Coordinates of C-alpha atoms in Angstrom, one line a residue:
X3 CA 0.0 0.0 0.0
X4 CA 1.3 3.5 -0.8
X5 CA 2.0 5.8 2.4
X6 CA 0.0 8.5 3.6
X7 CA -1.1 11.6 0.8
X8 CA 0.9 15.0 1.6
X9 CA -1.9 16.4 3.3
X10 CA -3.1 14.0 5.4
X11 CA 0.5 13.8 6.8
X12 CA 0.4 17.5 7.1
X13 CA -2.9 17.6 9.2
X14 CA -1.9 15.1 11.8
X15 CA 1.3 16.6 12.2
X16 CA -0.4 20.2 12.8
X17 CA -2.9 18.4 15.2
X18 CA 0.0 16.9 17.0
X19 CA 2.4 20.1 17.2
X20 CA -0.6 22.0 18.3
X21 CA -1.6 19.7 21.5
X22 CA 2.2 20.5 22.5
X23 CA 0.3 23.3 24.8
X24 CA -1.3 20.8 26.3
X25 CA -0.5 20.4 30.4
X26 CA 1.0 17.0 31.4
X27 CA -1.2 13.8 31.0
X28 CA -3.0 12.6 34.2
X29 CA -1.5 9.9 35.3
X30 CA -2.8 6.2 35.1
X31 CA -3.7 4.6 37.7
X32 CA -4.5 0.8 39.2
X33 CA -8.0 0.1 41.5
X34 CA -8.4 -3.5 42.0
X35 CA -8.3 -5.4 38.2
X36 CA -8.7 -2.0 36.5
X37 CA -6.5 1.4 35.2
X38 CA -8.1 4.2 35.7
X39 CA -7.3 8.2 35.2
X40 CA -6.1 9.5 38.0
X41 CA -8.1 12.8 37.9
X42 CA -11.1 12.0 36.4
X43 CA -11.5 8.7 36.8
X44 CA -12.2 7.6 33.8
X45 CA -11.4 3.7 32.7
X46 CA -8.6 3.5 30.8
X47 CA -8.3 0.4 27.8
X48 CA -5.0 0.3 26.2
X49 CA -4.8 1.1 22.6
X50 CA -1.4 0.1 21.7
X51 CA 1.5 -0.1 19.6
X52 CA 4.9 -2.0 19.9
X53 CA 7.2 0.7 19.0
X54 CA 11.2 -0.6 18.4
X55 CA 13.1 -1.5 15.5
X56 CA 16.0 -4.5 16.0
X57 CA 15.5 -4.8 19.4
X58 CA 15.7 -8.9 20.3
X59 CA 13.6 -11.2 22.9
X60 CA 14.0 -10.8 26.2
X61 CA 14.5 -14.2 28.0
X62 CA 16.7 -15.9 26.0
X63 CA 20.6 -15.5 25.6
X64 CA 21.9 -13.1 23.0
X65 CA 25.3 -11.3 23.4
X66 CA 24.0 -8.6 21.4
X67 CA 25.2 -5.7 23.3
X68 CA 23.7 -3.3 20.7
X69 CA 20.2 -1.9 20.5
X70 CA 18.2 1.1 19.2
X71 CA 16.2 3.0 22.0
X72 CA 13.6 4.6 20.1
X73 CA 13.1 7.4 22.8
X74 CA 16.2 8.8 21.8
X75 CA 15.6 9.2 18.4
X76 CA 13.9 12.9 18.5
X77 CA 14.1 13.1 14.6
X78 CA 12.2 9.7 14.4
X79 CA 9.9 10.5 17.6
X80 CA 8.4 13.6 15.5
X81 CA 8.2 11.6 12.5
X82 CA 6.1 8.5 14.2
X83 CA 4.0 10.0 16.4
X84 CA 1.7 11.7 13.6
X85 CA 0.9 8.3 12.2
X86 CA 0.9 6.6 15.6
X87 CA -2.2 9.1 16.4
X88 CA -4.2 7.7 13.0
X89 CA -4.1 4.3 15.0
X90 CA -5.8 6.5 17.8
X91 CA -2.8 5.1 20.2
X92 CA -2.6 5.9 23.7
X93 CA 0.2 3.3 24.5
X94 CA 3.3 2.1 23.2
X95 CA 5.1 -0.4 24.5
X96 CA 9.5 0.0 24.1
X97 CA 11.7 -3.3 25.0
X98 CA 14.7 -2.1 25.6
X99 CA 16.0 1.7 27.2
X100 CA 19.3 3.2 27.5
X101 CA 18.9 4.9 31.3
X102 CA 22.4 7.0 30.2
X103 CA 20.6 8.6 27.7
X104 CA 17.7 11.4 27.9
X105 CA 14.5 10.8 26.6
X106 CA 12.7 14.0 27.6
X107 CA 11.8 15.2 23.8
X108 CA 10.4 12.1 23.2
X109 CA 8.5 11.6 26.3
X110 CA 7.6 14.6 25.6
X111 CA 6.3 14.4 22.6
X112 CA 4.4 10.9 23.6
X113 CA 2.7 13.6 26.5
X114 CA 1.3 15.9 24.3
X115 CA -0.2 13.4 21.7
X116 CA -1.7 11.3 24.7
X117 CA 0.6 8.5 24.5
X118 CA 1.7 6.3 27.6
X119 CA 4.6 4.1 27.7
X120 CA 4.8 0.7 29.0
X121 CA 8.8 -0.4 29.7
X122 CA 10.1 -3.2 29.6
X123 CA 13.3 -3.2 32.5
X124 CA 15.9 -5.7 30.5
X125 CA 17.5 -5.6 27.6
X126 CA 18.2 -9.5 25.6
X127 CA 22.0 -9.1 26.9
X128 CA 20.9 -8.3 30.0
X129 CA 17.6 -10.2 31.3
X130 CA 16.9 -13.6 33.1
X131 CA 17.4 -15.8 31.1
X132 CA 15.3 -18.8 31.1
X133 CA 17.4 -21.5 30.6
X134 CA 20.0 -20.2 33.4
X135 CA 18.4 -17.6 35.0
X136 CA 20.0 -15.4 37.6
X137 CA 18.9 -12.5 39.7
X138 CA 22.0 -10.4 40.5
X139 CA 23.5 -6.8 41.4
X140 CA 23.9 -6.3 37.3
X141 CA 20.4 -7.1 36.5
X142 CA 19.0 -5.4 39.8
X143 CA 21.1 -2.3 38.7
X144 CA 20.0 -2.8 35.3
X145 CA 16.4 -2.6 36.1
X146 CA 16.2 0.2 38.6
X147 CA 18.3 2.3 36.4
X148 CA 15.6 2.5 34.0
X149 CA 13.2 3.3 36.7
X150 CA 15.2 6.2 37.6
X151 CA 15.4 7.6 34.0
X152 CA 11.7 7.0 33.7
X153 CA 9.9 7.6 36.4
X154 CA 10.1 11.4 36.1
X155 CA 7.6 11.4 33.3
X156 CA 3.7 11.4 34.5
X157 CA 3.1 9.4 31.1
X158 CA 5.1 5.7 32.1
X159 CA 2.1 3.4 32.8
X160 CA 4.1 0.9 34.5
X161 CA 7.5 -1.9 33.8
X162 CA 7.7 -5.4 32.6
X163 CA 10.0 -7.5 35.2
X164 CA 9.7 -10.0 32.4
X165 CA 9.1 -11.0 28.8
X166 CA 8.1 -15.1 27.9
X167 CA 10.7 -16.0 30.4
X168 CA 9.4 -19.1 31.0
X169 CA 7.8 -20.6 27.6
X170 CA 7.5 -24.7 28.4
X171 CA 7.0 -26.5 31.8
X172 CA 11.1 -27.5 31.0
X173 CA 12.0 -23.9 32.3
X174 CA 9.6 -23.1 35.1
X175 CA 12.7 -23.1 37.1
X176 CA 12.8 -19.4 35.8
X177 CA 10.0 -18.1 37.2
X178 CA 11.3 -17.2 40.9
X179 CA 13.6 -15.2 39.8
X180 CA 11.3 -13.0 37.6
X181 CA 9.2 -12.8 41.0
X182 CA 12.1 -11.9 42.9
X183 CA 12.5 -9.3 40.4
X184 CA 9.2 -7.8 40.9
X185 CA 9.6 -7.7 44.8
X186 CA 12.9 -5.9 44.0
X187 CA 11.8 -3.4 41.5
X188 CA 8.5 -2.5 43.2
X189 CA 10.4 -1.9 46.5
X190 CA 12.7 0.3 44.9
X191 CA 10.0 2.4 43.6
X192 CA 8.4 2.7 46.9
X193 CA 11.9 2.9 48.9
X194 CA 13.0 6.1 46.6
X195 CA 9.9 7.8 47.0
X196 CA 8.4 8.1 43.4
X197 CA 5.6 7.5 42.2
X198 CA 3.2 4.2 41.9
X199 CA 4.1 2.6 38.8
X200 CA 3.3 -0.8 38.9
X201 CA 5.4 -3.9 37.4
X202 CA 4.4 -6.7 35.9
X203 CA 5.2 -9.6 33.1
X204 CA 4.7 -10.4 29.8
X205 CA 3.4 -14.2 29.2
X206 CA 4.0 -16.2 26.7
X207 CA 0.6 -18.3 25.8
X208 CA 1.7 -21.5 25.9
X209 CA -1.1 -24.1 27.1
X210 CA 0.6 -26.8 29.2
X211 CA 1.6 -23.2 32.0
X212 CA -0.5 -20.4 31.5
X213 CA -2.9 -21.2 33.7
X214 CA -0.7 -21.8 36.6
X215 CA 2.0 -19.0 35.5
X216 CA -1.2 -16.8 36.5
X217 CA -1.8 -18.3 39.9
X218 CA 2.0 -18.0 40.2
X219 CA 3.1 -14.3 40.0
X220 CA -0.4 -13.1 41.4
X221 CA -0.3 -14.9 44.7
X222 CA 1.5 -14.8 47.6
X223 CA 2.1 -11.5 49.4
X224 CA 1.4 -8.3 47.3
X225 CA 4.8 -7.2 48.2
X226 CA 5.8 -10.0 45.7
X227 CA 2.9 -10.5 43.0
X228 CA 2.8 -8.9 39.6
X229 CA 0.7 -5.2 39.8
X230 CA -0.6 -6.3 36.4
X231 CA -0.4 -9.7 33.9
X232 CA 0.5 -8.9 30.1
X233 CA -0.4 -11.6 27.5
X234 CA 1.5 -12.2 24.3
X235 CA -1.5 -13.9 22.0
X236 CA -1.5 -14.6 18.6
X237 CA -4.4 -17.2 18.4
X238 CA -7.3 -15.1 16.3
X239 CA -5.7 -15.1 12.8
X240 CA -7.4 -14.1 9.8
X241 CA -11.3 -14.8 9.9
X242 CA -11.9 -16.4 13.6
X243 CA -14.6 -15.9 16.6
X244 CA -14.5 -15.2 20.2
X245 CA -15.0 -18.7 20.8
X246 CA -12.6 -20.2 17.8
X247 CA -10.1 -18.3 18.7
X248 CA -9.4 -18.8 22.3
X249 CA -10.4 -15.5 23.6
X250 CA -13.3 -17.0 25.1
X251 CA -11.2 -19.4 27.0
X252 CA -8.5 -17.1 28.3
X253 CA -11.1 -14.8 29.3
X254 CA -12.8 -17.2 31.4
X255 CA -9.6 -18.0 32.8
X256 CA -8.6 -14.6 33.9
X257 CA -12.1 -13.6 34.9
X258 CA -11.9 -12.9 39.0
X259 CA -8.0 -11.8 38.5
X260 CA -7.2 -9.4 41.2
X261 CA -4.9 -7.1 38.8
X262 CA -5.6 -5.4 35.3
X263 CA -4.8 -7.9 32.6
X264 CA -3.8 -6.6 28.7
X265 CA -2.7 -8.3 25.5
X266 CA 0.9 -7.4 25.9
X267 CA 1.2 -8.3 22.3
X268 CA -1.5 -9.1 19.7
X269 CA -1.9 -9.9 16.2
X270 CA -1.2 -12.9 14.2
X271 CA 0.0 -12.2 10.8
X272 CA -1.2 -15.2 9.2
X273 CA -2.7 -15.0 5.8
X274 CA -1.8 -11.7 5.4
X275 CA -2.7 -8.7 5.2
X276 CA -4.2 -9.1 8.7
X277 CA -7.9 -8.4 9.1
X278 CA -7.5 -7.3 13.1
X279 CA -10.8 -9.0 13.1
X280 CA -10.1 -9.3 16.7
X281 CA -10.1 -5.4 17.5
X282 CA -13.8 -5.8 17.4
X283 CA -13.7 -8.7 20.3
X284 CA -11.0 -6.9 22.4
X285 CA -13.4 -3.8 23.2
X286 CA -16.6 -5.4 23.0
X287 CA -18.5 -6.3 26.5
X288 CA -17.7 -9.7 26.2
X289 CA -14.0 -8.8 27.1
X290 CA -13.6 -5.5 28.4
X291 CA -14.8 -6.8 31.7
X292 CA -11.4 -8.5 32.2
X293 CA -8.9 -7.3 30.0
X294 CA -7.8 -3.3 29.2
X295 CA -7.2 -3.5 26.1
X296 CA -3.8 -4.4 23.9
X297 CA -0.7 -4.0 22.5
X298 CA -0.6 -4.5 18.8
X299 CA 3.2 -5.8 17.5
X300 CA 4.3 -3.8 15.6
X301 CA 4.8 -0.6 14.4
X302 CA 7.9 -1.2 12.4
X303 CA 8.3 -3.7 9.2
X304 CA 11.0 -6.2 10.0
X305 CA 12.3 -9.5 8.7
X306 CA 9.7 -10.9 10.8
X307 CA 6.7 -9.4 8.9
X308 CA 4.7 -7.9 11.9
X309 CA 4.8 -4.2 10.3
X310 CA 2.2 -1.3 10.3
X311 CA 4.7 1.1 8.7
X312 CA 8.1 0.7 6.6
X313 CA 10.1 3.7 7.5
X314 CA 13.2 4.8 5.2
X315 CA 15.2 8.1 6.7
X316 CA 12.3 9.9 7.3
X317 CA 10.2 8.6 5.0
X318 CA 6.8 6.4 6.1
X319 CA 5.1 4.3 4.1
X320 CA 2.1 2.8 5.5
X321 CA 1.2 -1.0 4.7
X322 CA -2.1 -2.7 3.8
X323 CA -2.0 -3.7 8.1
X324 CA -1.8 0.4 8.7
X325 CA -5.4 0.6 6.8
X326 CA -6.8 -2.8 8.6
X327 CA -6.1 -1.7 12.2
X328 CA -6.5 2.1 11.5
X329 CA -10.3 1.3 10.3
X330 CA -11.4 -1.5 12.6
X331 CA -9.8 0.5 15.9
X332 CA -11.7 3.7 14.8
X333 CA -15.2 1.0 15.4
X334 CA -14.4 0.4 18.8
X335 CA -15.7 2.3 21.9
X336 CA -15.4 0.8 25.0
X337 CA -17.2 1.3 27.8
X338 CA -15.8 1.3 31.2
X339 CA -16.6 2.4 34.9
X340 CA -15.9 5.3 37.0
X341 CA -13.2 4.9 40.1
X342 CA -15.3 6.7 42.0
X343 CA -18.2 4.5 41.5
X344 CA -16.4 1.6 41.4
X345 CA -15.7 -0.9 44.4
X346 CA -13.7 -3.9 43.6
X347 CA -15.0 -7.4 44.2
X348 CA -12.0 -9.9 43.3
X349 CA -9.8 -8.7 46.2
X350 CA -8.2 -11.8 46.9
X351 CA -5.2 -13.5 45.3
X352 CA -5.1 -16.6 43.7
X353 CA -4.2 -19.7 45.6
X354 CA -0.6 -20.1 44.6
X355 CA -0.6 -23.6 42.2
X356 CA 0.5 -26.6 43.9
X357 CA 4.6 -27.4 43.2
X358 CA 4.8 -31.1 41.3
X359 CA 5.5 -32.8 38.1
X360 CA 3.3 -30.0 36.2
X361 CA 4.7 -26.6 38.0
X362 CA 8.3 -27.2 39.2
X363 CA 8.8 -23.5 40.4
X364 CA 9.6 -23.0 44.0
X365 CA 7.3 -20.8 46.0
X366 CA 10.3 -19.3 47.7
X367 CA 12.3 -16.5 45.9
X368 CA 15.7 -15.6 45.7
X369 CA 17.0 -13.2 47.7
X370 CA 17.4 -9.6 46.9
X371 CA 21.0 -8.7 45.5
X372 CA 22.5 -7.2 48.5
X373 CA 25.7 -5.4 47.8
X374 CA 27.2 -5.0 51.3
X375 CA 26.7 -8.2 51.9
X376 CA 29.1 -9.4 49.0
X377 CA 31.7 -6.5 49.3
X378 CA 31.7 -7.7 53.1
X379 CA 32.4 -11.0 52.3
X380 CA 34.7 -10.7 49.5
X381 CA 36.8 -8.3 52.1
X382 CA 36.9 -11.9 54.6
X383 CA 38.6 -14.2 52.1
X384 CA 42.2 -15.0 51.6
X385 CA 42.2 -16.4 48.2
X386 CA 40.0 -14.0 45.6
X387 CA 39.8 -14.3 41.6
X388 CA 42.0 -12.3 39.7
X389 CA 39.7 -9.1 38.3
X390 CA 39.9 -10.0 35.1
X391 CA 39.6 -13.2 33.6
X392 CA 39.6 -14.8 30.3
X393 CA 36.5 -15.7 28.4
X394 CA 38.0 -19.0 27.5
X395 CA 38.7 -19.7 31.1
X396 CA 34.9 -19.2 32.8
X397 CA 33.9 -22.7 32.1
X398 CA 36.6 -24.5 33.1
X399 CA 37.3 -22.4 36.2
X400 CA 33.9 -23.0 37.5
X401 CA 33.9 -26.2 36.3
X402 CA 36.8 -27.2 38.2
X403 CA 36.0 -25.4 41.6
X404 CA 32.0 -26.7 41.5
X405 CA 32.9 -30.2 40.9
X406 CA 30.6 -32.2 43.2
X407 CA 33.6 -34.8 42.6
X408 CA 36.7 -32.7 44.5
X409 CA 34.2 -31.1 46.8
X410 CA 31.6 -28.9 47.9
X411 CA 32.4 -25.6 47.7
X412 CA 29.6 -23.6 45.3
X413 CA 26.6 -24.0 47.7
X414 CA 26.8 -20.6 48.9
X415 CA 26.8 -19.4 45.3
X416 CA 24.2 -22.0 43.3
X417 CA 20.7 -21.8 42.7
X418 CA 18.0 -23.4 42.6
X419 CA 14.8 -22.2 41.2
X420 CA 12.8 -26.1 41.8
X421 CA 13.6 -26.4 45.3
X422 CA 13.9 -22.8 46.6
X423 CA 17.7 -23.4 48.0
X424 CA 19.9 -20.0 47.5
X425 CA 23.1 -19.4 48.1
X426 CA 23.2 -16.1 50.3
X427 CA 26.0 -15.4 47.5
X428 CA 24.4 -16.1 44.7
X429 CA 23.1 -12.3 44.1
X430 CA 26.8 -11.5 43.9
X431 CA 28.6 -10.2 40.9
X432 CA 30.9 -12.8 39.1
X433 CA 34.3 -12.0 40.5
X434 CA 32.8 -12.2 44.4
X435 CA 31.2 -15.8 43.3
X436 CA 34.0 -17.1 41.9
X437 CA 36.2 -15.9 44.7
X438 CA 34.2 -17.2 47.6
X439 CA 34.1 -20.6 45.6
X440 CA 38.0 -20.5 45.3
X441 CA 38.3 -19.4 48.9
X442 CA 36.3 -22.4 50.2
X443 CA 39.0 -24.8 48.3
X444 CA 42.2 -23.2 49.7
X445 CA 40.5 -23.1 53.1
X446 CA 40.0 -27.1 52.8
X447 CA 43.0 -27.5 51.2
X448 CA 45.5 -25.9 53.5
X449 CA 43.5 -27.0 56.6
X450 CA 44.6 -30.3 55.4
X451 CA 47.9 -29.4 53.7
X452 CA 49.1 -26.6 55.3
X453 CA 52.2 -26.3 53.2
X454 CA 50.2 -26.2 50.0
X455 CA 51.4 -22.7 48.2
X456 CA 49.5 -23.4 45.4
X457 CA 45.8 -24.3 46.5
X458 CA 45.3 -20.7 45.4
X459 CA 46.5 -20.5 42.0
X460 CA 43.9 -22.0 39.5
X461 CA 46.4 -21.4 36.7
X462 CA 46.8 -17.9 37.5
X463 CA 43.4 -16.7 37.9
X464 CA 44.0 -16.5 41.7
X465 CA 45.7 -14.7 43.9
X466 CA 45.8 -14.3 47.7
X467 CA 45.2 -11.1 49.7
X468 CA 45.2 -10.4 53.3
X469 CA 41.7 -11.2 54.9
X470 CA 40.1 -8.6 57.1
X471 CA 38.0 -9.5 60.2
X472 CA 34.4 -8.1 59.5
X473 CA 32.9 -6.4 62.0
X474 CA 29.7 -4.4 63.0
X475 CA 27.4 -4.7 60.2
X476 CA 29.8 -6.6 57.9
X477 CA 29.8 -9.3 60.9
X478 CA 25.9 -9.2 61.2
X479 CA 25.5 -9.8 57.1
X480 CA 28.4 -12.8 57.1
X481 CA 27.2 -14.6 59.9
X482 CA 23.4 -14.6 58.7
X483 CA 25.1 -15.9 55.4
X484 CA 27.1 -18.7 57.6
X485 CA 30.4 -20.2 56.7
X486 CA 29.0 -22.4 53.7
X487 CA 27.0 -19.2 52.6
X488 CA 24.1 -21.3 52.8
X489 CA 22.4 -19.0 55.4
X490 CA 19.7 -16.8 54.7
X491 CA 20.2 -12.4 55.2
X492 CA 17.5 -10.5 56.8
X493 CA 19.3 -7.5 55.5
X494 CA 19.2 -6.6 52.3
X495 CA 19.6 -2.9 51.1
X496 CA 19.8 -4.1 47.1
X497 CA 22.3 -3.3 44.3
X498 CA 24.8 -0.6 43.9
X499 CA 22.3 1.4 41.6
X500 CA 25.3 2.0 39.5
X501 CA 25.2 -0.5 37.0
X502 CA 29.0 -0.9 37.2
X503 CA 30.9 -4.2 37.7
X504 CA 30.9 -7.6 36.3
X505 CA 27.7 -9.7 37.2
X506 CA 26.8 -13.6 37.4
X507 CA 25.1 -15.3 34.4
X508 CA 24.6 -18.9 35.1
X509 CA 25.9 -22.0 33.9
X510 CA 23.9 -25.2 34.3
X511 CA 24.0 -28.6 35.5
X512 CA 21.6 -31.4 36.1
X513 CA 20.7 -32.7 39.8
X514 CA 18.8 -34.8 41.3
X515 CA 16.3 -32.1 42.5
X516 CA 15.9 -29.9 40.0
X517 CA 18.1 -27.7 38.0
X518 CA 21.0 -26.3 40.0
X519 CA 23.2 -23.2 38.8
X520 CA 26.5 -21.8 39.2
X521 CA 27.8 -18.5 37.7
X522 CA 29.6 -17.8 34.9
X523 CA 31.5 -14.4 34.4
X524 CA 30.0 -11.1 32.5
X525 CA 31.9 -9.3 30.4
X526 CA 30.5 -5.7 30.7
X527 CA 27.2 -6.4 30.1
X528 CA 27.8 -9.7 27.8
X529 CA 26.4 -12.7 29.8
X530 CA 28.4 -15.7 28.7
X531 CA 26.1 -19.3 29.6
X532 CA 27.9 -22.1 29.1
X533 CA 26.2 -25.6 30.1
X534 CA 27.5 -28.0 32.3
X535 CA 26.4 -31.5 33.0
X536 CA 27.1 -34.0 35.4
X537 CA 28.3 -36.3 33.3
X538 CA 30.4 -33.6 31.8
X539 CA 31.8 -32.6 35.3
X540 CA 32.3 -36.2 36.7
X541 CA 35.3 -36.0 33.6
X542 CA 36.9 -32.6 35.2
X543 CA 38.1 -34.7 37.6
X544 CA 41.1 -32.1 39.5
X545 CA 41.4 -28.6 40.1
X546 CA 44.2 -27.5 37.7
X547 CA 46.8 -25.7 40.4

């Protein structure tokens, strides 16, 4: 389809550059299972737009370290927004932010137009990952970064903890540590004083969890529990029904849900070019009870086929999907309540699901990345990793020094999203795990030999410094931690909320109970996973000295 005529473009430009006078946007706002304008207290359904180009998935490994934050792009800001208003948008949602950077024309812009943003906190370099998921000072300073560039701007709706993390029962072992992350992230907001901006997770809609993936983050404590449940659907493609489709279904399932729900993405691009058939259903009666609306992916035309728009420079031509949504969203006019009138009758959290064959995530979290706690303990040992280390070496070091075969000397640094055991260490960065796990080796070694110069060595990439006593505080954190590090810490203040310093990926290995990780170094910001099996381990054999 050919773009937009001259003066159509022109119109909606004006329309836009005019509402620039506009005061800021009331804030939205969450009662019960519903978002609401703060001020006037009106209902609020999403009418959304994925808005990044080249950005990848969340949840998965990608040592990608580049990415494009759109909200930086003020040249492609004040081209977008014009045609983003002909989709009558109110909400975009952005995968990854750069919290260095300034986004104030943008968010700006977004403001006057009437456009909210929904965040997610990771980047695909930097997220849990679901096959060896951690929950660390890098991530935790990762995420609360981009709540500090954010929060400033009365237009943020709220921040995903999370995107399809979990995707088969096979990784449900990833789930505590994206609930972990919303206890951290929603504490931060409410320990620096901003705002209410709640956090939640995008879902993947896979059949065999989503049922008890929503039990999962919404029980529990509300200290812990998603502030609202996102849901990536693509089951109504082409010509389908509220029933064919599955909408019926998932909005049976989510009826009762004590938190707003949305389609966090929606709109299957087979045959094309989509219908958006499914507008219709979305704001109708039949769903608006339950769900506030959607996400539709996406704005840009990628590899991947999901575009609205193909941009060149700054030219925007709009495709035969532009015209589809752009006429069946104009149809739509939900009806909603009023706050004030409004009382709220499913109050109570779902029962969390019952941990067996069919949901293997642990009910207790991991704990909050404490930073005093690690730079306490790493000031306690004798033998420490060398600061920097080479990629080639990451593997093998913590293969050697994790052995179950030569010793156990990782517990205070593994994890275990199955059974709920956490090392009080595993939070720390990289070089901290990997010291206390080569600390707890010389300590066994030269108790035994104490003439062994070399149990701290490990081919170079250790070295031996002189231990301080901890006291005070530092005592109080180390001995809740315990000699093994196996202990659990009451006290946990959180990251550095720098960013800086290496953090702990994970590298895996089969147990008996469950799926138990150890870290593996970062590099920057590149996570390196590298898998580990028992059988593979049993063969390390001895610690290379």
């Amino acid at each position: 389809m050919k773009g937009l005529g001259v003066t159509s473009v022109v119109i909606a430009a004006a329309s836009f550059f005019a509402a620039s006078l506009a005061a800021d946007v009331d804030p939205i706002v969450i009662k019960g299972s519903k978002f609401f304008y703060k001020t006037n207290g009106t209902e609020f359904f999403m009418k959304g737009i994925a808005y990044q180009q080249d950005a990848g998935a969340n949840g998965s490994s990608s040592p990608d370290t580049t990415y494009k934050d759109p909200l930086t792009d003020v040249d492609g800001c004040r081209r977008d927004i014009p045609y983003l208003q002909q989709l009558s948008t109110n909400t975009i949602r952005v995968y990854a932010i750069d919290p260095t950077k300034d986004h104030t024309e943008c968010m700006q812009m977004l403001q006057d137009a009437g456009i909210y943003l929904v965040a997610d906190l990771s980047v695909p370099n930097a997220s849990i990952i679901r096959d060896a998921p951690a929950w660390n000072s890098d991530l935790y300073n990762r995420y609360t970064s981009v709540i500090d560039a954010l929060q400033q701007y009365p237009n943020v709706l709220g921040f995903f903890a999370g995107n399809e993390v979990a995707n088969n029962n096979t990784n449900l072992n990833s789930i505590p540590f994206v609930k972990a992350a919303v206890r951290d992230t929603k504490a931060y907001i409410k320990q620096k004083g901003y705002r209410t901006i709640g956090v939640g997770y995008a879902a993947d809609d896979h059949p065999d969890i989503r049922t008890n993936l929503e039990d999962y983050l919404n029980c529990g404590p509300s200290e812990e529990s998603i502030d609202f449940f996102g849901y990536n659907i693509y089951s109504w493609c082409g010509q389908s029904s509220f029933q064919e489709s599955g909408y019926a279904d998932r909005t049976r399932e989510l009826s009762g849900y004590s938190v707003p729900a949305f389609f966090a993405e929606y709109g299957c691009n087979e045959p094309q070019p989509r219908l958006f058939e499914e507008v219709e259903a979305l704001y109708s009666d039949e769903m608006t009870g339950v769900w506030s609306g959607g996400i539709v992916y996406m704005y840009f035309q990628e590899t991947n086929d999901f575009g609205l728009v193909s941009v060149d420079g700054n030219a925007v031509e709009t495709l035969a999907d532009f015209s589809a949504l752009s006429s069946q969203i104009a149809k739509v006019t939900p009806s909603g309540l009023n706050a004030a009138s409004y009382t709220p009758t499913n109050t109570v959290a779902r029962a969390c699901p019952t941990e067996d064959n069919n949901w293997t995530a642990a009910s207790v979290l991991p704990p909050t990345p404490n930073e005093q706690l690690c730079q306490c303990m790493m000031s306690t040992l004798t033998c420490v990793a060398q600061s920097r280390i080479s990629e080639d070496d990451i593997g093998d070091l913590f293969g050697q020094v994790c052995d179950p075969n030569i010793g156990d000397y990782c517990s205070g640094i593994t994890t275990n999203g199955t059974t709920g055991a956490y090392g009080a260490y595993s939070p720390c960065n990289a070089t901290a795990q990997l010291s206390f796990a080569f600390n707890a080796y010389y300590q066994d070694q030269i108790e035994n030999n104490p003439g062994n110069t070399r149990a701290c060595d490990f081919n170079g990439a250790a070295t031996t410094q002189a231990a301080a006593s901890a006291s005070g505080a530092c005592a109080s954190l180390v001995d809740q931690a315990g000699p093994a590090g196996t202990g659990s810490v009451g006290t946990s203040p959180g990251g550095t909320g720098s960013g800086s310093g290496g953090g702990a990926s994970t590298t895996t290995r089969q147990g008996s109970a469950g799926m138990v990780t150890v870290p593996s170094l970062d590099f920057g910001m590149l996570q390196i996973g590298i898998y580990i099996t028992v059988a593979a381990l049993s063969g390390a054999g001895m610690i290379l000295l």
